[in-house]
mmCIF file with all atom_site columns, C-alpha atoms in Angstrom:
data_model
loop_
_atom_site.group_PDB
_atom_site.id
_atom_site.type_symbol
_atom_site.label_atom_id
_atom_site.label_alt_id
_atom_site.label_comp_id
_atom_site.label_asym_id
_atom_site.label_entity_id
_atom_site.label_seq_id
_atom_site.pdbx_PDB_ins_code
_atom_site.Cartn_x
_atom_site.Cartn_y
_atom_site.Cartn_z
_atom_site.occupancy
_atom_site.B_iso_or_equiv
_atom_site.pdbx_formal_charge
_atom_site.auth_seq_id
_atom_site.auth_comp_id
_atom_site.auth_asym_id
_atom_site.auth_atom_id
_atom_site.pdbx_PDB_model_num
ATOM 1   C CA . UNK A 1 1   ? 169.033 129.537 -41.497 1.00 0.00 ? 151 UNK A CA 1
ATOM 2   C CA . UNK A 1 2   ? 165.198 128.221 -42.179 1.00 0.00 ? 152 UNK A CA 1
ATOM 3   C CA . UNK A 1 3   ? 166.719 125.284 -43.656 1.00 0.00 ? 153 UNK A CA 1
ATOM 4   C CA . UNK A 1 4   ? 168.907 124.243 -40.896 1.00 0.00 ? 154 UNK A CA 1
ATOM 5   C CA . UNK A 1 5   ? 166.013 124.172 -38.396 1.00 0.00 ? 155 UNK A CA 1
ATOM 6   C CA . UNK A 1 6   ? 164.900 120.851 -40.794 1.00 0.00 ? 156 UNK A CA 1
ATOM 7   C CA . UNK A 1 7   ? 167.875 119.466 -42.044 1.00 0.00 ? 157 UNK A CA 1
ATOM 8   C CA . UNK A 1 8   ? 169.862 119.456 -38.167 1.00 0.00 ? 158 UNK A CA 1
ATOM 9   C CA . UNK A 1 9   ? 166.871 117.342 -36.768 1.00 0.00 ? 159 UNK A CA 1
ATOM 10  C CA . UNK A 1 10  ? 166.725 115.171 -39.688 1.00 0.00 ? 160 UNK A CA 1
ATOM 11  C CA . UNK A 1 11  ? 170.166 114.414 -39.762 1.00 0.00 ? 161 UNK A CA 1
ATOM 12  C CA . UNK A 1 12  ? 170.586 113.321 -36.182 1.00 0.00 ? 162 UNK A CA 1
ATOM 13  C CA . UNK A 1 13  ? 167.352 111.335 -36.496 1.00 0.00 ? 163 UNK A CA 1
ATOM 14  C CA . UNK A 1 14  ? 168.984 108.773 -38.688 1.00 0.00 ? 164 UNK A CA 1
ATOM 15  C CA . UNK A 1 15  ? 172.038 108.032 -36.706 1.00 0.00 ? 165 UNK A CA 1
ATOM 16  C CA . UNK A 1 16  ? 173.810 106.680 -35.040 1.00 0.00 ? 166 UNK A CA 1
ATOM 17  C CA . UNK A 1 17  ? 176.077 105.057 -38.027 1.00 0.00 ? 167 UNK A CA 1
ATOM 18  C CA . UNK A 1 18  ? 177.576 101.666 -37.516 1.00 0.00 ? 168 UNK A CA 1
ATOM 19  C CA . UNK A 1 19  ? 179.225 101.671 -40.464 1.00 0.00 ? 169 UNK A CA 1
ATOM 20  C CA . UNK A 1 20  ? 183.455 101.415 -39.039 1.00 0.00 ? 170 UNK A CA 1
ATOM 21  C CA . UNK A 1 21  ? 184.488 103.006 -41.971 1.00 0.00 ? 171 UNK A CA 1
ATOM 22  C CA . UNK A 1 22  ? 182.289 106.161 -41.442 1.00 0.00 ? 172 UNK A CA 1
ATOM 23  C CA . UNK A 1 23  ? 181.752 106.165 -37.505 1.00 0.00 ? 173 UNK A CA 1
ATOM 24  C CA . UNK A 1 24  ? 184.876 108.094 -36.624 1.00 0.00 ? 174 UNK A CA 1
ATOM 25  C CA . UNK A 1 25  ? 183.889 110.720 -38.767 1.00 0.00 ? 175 UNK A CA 1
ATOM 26  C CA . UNK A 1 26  ? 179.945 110.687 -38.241 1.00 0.00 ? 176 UNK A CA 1
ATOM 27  C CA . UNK A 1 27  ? 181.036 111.230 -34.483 1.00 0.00 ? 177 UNK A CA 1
ATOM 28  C CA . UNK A 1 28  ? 183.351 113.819 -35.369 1.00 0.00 ? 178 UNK A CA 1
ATOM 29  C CA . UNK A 1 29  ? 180.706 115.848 -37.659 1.00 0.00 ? 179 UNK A CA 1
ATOM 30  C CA . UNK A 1 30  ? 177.652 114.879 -34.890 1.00 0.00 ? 180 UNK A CA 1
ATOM 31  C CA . UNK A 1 31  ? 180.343 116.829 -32.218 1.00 0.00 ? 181 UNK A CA 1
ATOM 32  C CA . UNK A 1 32  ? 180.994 119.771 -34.081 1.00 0.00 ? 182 UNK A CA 1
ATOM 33  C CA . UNK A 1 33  ? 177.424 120.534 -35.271 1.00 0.00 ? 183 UNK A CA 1
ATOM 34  C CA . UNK A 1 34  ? 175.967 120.163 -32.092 1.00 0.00 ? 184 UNK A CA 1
ATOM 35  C CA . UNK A 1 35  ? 178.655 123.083 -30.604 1.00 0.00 ? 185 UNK A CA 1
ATOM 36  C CA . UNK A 1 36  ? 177.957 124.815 -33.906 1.00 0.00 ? 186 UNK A CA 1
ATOM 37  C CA . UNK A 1 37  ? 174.392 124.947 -33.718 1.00 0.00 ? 187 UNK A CA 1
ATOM 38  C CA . UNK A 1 38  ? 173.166 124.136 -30.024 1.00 0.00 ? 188 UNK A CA 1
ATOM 39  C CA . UNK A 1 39  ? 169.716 125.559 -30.881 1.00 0.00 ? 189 UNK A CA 1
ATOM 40  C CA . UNK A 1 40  ? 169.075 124.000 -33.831 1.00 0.00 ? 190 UNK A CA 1
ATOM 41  C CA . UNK A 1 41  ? 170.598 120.407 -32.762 1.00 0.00 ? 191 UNK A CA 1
ATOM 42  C CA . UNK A 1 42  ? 168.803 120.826 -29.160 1.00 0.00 ? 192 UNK A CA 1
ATOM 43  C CA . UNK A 1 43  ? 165.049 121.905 -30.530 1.00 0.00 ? 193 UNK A CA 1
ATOM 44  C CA . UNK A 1 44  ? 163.209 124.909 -29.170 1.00 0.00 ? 194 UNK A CA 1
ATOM 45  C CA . UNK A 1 45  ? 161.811 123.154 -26.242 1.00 0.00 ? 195 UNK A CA 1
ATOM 46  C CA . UNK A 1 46  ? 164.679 120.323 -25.775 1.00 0.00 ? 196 UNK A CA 1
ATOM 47  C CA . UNK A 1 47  ? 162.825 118.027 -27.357 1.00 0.00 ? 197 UNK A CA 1
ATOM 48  C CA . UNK A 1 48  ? 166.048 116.572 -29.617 1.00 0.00 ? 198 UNK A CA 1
ATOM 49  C CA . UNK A 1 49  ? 167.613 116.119 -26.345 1.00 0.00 ? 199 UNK A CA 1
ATOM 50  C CA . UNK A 1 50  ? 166.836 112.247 -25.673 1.00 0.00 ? 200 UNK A CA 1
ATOM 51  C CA . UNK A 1 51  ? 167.812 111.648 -29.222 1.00 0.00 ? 201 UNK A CA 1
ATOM 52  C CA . UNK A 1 52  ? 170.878 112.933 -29.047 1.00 0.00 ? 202 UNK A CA 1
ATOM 53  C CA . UNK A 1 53  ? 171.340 111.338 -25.569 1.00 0.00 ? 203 UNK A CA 1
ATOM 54  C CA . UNK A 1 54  ? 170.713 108.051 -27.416 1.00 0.00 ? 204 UNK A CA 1
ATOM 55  C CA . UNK A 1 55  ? 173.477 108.490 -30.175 1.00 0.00 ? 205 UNK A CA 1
ATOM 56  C CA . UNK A 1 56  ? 176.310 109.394 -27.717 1.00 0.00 ? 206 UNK A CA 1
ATOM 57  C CA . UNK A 1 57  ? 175.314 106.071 -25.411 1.00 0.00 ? 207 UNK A CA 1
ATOM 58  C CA . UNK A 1 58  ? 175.358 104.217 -28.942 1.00 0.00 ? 208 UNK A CA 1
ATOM 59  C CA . UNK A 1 59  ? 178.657 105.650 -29.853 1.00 0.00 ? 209 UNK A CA 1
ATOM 60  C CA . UNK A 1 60  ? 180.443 105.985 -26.859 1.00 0.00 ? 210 UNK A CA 1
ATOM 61  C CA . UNK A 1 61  ? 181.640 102.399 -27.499 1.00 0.00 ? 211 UNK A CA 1
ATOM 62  C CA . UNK A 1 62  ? 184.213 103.401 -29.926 1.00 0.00 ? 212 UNK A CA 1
ATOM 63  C CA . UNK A 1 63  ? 187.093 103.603 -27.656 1.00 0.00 ? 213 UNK A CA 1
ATOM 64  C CA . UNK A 1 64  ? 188.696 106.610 -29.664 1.00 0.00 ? 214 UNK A CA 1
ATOM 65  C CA . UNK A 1 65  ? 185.584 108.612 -29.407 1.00 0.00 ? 215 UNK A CA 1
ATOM 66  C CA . UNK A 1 66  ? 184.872 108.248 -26.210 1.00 0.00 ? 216 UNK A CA 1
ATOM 67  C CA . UNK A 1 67  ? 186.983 111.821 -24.905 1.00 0.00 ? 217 UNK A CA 1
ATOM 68  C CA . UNK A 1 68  ? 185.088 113.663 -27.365 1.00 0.00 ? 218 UNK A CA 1
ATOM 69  C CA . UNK A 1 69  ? 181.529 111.941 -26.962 1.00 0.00 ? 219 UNK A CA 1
ATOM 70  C CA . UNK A 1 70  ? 182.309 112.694 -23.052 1.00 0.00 ? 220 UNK A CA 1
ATOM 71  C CA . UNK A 1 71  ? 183.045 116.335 -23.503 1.00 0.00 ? 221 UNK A CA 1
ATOM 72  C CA . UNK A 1 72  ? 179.999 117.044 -25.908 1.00 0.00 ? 222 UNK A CA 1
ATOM 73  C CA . UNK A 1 73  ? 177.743 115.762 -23.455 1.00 0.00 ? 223 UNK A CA 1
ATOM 74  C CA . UNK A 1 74  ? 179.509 118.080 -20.744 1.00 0.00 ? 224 UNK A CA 1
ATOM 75  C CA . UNK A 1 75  ? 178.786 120.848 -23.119 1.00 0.00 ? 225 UNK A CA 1
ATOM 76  C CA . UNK A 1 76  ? 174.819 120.148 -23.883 1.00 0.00 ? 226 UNK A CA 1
ATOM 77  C CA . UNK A 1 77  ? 174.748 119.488 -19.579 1.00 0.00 ? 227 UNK A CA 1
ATOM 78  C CA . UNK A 1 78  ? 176.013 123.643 -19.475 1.00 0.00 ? 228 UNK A CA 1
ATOM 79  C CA . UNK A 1 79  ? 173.748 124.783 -22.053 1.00 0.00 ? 229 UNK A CA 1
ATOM 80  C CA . UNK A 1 80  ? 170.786 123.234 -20.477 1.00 0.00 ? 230 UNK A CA 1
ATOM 81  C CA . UNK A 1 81  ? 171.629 124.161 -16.609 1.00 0.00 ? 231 UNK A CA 1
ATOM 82  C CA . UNK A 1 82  ? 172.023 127.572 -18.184 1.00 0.00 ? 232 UNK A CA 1
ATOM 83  C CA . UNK A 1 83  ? 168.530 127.417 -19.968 1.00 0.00 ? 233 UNK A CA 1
ATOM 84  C CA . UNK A 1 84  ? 166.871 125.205 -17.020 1.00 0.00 ? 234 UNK A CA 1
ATOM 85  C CA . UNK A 1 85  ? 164.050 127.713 -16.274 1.00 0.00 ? 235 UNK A CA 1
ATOM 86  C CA . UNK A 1 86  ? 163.506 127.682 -19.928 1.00 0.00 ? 236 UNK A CA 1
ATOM 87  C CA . UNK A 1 87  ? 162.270 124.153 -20.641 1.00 0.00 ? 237 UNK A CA 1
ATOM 88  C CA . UNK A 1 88  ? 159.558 123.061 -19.992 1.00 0.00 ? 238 UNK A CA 1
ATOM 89  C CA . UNK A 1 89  ? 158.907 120.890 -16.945 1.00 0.00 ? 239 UNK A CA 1
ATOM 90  C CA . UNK A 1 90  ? 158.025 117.662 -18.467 1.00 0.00 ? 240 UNK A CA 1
ATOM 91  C CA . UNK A 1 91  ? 161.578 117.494 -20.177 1.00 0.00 ? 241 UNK A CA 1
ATOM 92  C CA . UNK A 1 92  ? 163.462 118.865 -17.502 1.00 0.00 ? 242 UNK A CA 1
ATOM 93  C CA . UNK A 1 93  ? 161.693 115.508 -15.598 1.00 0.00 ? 243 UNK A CA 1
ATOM 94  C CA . UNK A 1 94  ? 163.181 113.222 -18.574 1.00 0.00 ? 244 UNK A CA 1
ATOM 95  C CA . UNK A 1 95  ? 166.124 115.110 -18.481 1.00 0.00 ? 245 UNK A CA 1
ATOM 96  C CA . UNK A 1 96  ? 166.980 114.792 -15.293 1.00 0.00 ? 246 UNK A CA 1
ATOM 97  C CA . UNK A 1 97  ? 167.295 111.008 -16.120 1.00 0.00 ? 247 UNK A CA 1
ATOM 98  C CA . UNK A 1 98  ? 169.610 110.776 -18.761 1.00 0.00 ? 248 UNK A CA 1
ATOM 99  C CA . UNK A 1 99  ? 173.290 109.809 -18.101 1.00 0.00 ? 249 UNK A CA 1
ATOM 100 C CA . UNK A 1 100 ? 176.734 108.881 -19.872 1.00 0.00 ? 250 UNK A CA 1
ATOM 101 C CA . UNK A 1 101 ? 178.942 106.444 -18.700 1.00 0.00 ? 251 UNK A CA 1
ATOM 102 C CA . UNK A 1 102 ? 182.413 107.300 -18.636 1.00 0.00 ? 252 UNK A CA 1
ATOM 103 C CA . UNK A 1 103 ? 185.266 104.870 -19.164 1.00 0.00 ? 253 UNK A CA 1
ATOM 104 C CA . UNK A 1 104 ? 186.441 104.948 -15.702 1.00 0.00 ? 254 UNK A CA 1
ATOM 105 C CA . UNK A 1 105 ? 183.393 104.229 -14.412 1.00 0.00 ? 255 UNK A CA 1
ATOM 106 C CA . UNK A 1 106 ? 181.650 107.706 -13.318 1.00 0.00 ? 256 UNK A CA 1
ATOM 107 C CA . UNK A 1 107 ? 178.239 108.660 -14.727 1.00 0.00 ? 257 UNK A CA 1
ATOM 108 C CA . UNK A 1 108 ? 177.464 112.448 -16.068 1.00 0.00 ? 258 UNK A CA 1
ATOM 109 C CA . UNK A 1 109 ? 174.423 113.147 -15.282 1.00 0.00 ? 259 UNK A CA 1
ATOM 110 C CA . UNK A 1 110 ? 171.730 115.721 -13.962 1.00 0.00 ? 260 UNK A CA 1
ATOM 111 C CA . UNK A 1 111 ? 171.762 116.959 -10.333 1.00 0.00 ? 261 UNK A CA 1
ATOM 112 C CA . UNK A 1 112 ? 168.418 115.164 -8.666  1.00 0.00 ? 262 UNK A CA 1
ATOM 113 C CA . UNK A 1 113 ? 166.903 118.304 -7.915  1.00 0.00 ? 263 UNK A CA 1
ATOM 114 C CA . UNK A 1 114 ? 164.203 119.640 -10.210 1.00 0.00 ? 264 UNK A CA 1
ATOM 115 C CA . UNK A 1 115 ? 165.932 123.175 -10.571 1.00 0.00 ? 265 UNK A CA 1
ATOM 116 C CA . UNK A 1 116 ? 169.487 124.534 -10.734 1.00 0.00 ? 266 UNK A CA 1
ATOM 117 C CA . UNK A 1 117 ? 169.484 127.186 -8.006  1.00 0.00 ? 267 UNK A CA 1
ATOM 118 C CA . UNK A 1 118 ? 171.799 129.517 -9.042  1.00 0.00 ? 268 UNK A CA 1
ATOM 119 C CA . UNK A 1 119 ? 174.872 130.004 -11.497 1.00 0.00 ? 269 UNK A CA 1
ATOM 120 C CA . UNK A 1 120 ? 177.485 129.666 -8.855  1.00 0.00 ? 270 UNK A CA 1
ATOM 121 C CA . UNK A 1 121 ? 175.863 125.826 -7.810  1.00 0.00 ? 271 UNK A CA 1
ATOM 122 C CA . UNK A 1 122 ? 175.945 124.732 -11.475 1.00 0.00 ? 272 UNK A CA 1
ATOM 123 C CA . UNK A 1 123 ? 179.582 125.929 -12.432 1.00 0.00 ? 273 UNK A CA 1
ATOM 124 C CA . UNK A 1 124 ? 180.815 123.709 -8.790  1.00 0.00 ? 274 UNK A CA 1
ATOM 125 C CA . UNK A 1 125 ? 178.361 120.921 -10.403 1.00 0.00 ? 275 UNK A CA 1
ATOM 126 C CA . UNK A 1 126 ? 180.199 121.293 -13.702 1.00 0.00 ? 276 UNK A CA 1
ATOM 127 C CA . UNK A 1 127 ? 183.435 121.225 -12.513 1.00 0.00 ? 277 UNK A CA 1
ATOM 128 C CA . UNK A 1 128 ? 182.916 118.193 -10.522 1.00 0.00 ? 278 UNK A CA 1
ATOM 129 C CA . UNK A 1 129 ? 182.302 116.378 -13.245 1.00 0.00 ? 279 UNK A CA 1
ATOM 130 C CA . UNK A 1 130 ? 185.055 117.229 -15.517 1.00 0.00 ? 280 UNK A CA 1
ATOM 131 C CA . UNK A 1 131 ? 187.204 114.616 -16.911 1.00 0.00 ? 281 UNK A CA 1
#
């Protein structure tokens, strides 16, 4: 598992791929490993995060991506509301300022406030948002 902690950040460091031929795919694979390996994908102190961020705004223009781009982000927004008093404050602050557009016009994003209060709070944030 030593290895993945290299080759994960690595990976995602050189997309995203604008390549047509390989995008679909690339998106696809970038989906999956970040629900396969959340820890490894994320960093130990969220500090992949804005990376990541950056591919799915890149790649969210590929109309038949865009469900799946959508509900990744919607899964990396749970994992870090349930880890929020885990990271540390300086990238909770740039965090809090990352959004996704979706097609109809709504933006996923953080709640302003510089904590998540309590489970119950984030779930009826989360399910707000969904698609």
């Amino acid at each position: 598992m030593k290895n993945i902690n290299v080759i994960i950040p690595n990976w995602v460091s050189h997309l995203p791929v604008y390549d047509t031929d390989e995008c679909g795919i690339t998106i696809s694979n970038f989906c999956a490993i970040i629900r396969l390996y959340p820890n490894q994908c994320f960093g130990k102190e969220y500090q992949h995060v804005e990376k990541i961020h950056d591919n799915i705004i890149a790649c969210i223009k590929q109309p038949q991506e865009q469900q799946l781009l959508n509900q990744t982000w919607l899964f990396i927004k749970d994992s870090f509301e349930e880890n929020w008093d885990t990271i540390p404050s300086d990238t909770r602050e740039r965090i809090l300022k990352l959004k996704v557009s979706i097609a109809h016009g709504e933006n996923l994003s953080f709640p302003s406030s510089a904590a998540i209060p309590s489970a119950m709070e984030a779930y009826l944030f989360t399910s707000r948002l969904k698609c």
